[in-house]
Short mmCIF file of C-alpha atoms in Angstrom, two decimals:
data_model
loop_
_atom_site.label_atom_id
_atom_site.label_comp_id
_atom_site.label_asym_id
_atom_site.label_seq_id
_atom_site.Cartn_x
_atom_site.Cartn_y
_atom_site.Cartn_z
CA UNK J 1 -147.93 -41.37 -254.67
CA UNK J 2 -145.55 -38.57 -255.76
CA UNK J 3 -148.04 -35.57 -255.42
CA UNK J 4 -151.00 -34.92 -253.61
CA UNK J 5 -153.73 -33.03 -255.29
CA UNK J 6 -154.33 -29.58 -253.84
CA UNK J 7 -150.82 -28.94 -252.75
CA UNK J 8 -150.12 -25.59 -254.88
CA UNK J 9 -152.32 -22.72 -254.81
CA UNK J 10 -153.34 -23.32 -258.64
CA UNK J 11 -154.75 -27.05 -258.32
CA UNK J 12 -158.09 -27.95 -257.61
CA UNK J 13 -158.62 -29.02 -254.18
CA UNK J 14 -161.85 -31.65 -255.35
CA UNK J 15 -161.20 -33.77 -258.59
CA UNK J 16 -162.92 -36.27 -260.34
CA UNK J 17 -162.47 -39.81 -260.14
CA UNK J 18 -160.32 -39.00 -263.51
CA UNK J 19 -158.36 -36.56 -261.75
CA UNK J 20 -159.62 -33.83 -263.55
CA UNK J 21 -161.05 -30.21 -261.56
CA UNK J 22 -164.58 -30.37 -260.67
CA UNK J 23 -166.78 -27.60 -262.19
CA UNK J 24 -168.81 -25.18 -259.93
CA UNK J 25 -172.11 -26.35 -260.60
CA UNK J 26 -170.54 -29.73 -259.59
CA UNK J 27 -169.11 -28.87 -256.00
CA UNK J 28 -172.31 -26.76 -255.46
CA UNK J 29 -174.45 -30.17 -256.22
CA UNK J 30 -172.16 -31.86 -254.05
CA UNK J 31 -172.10 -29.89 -251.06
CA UNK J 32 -176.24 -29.32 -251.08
CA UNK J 33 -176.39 -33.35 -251.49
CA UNK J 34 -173.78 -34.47 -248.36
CA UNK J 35 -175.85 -31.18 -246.32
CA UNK J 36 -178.94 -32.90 -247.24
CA UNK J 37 -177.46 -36.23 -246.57
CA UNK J 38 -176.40 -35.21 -243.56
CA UNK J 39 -179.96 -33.81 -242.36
CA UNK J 40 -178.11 -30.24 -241.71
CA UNK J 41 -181.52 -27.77 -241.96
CA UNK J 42 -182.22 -24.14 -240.93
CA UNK J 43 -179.20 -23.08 -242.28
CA UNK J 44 -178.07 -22.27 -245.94
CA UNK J 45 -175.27 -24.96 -247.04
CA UNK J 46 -173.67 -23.90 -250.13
CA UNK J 47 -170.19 -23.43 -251.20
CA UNK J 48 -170.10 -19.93 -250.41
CA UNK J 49 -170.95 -20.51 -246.59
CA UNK J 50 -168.00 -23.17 -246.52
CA UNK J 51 -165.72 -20.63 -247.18
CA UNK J 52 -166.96 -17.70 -244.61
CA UNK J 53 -166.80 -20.38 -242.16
CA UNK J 54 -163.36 -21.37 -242.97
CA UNK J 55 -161.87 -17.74 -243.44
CA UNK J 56 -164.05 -16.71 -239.88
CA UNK J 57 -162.10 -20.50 -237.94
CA UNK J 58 -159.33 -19.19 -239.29
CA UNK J 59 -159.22 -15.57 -237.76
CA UNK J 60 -160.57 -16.90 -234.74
CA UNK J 61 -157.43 -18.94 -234.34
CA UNK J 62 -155.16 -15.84 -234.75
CA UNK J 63 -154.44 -16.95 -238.46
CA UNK J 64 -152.41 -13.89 -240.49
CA UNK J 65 -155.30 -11.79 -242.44
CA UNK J 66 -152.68 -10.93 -245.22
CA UNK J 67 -151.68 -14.92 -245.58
CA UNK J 68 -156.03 -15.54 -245.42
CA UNK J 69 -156.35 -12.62 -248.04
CA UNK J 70 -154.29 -14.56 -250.47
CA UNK J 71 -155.73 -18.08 -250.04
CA UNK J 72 -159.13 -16.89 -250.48
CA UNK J 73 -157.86 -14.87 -253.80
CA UNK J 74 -158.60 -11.54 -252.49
CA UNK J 75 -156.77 -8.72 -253.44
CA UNK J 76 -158.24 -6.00 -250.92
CA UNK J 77 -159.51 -6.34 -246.85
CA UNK J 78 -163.25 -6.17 -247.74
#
């Protein structure tokens, strides 16, 4: 393997099985089907949730909120 996916900022993290970037409607199916796989209930699990967890873990363990601003594509601290 020369290159794993999801090692630059401007390639997709989840691929198909052709190595080509999933689509939004497609992560959003997947994550709602492994949550309902998974029997996780009471709580909404959707993409968007994923990634205020992951931002909120990240704080919590003293990451840098300029670096976190960046990953998550945001331009201002909203």
């Amino acid at each position: 393997m020369d290159k794993v996916k999801g090692d630059s900022i401007t390639e997709s993290l989840f691929i198909t099985l052709k190595g080509t970037a999933l689509s939004k409607r497609q992560k959003q199916s997947r994550v709602i089907e492994y949550g309902k796989k998974l029997g996780i209930k009471g709580v909404r699990v959707s993409c968007h949730p994923l990634r205020h967890t992951f931002a909120k873990l990240c704080v919590l363990n003293g990451a840098n909120t300029f670096q976190l601003m960046s990953i998550l594509g945001h331009t201002t601290l909203k």
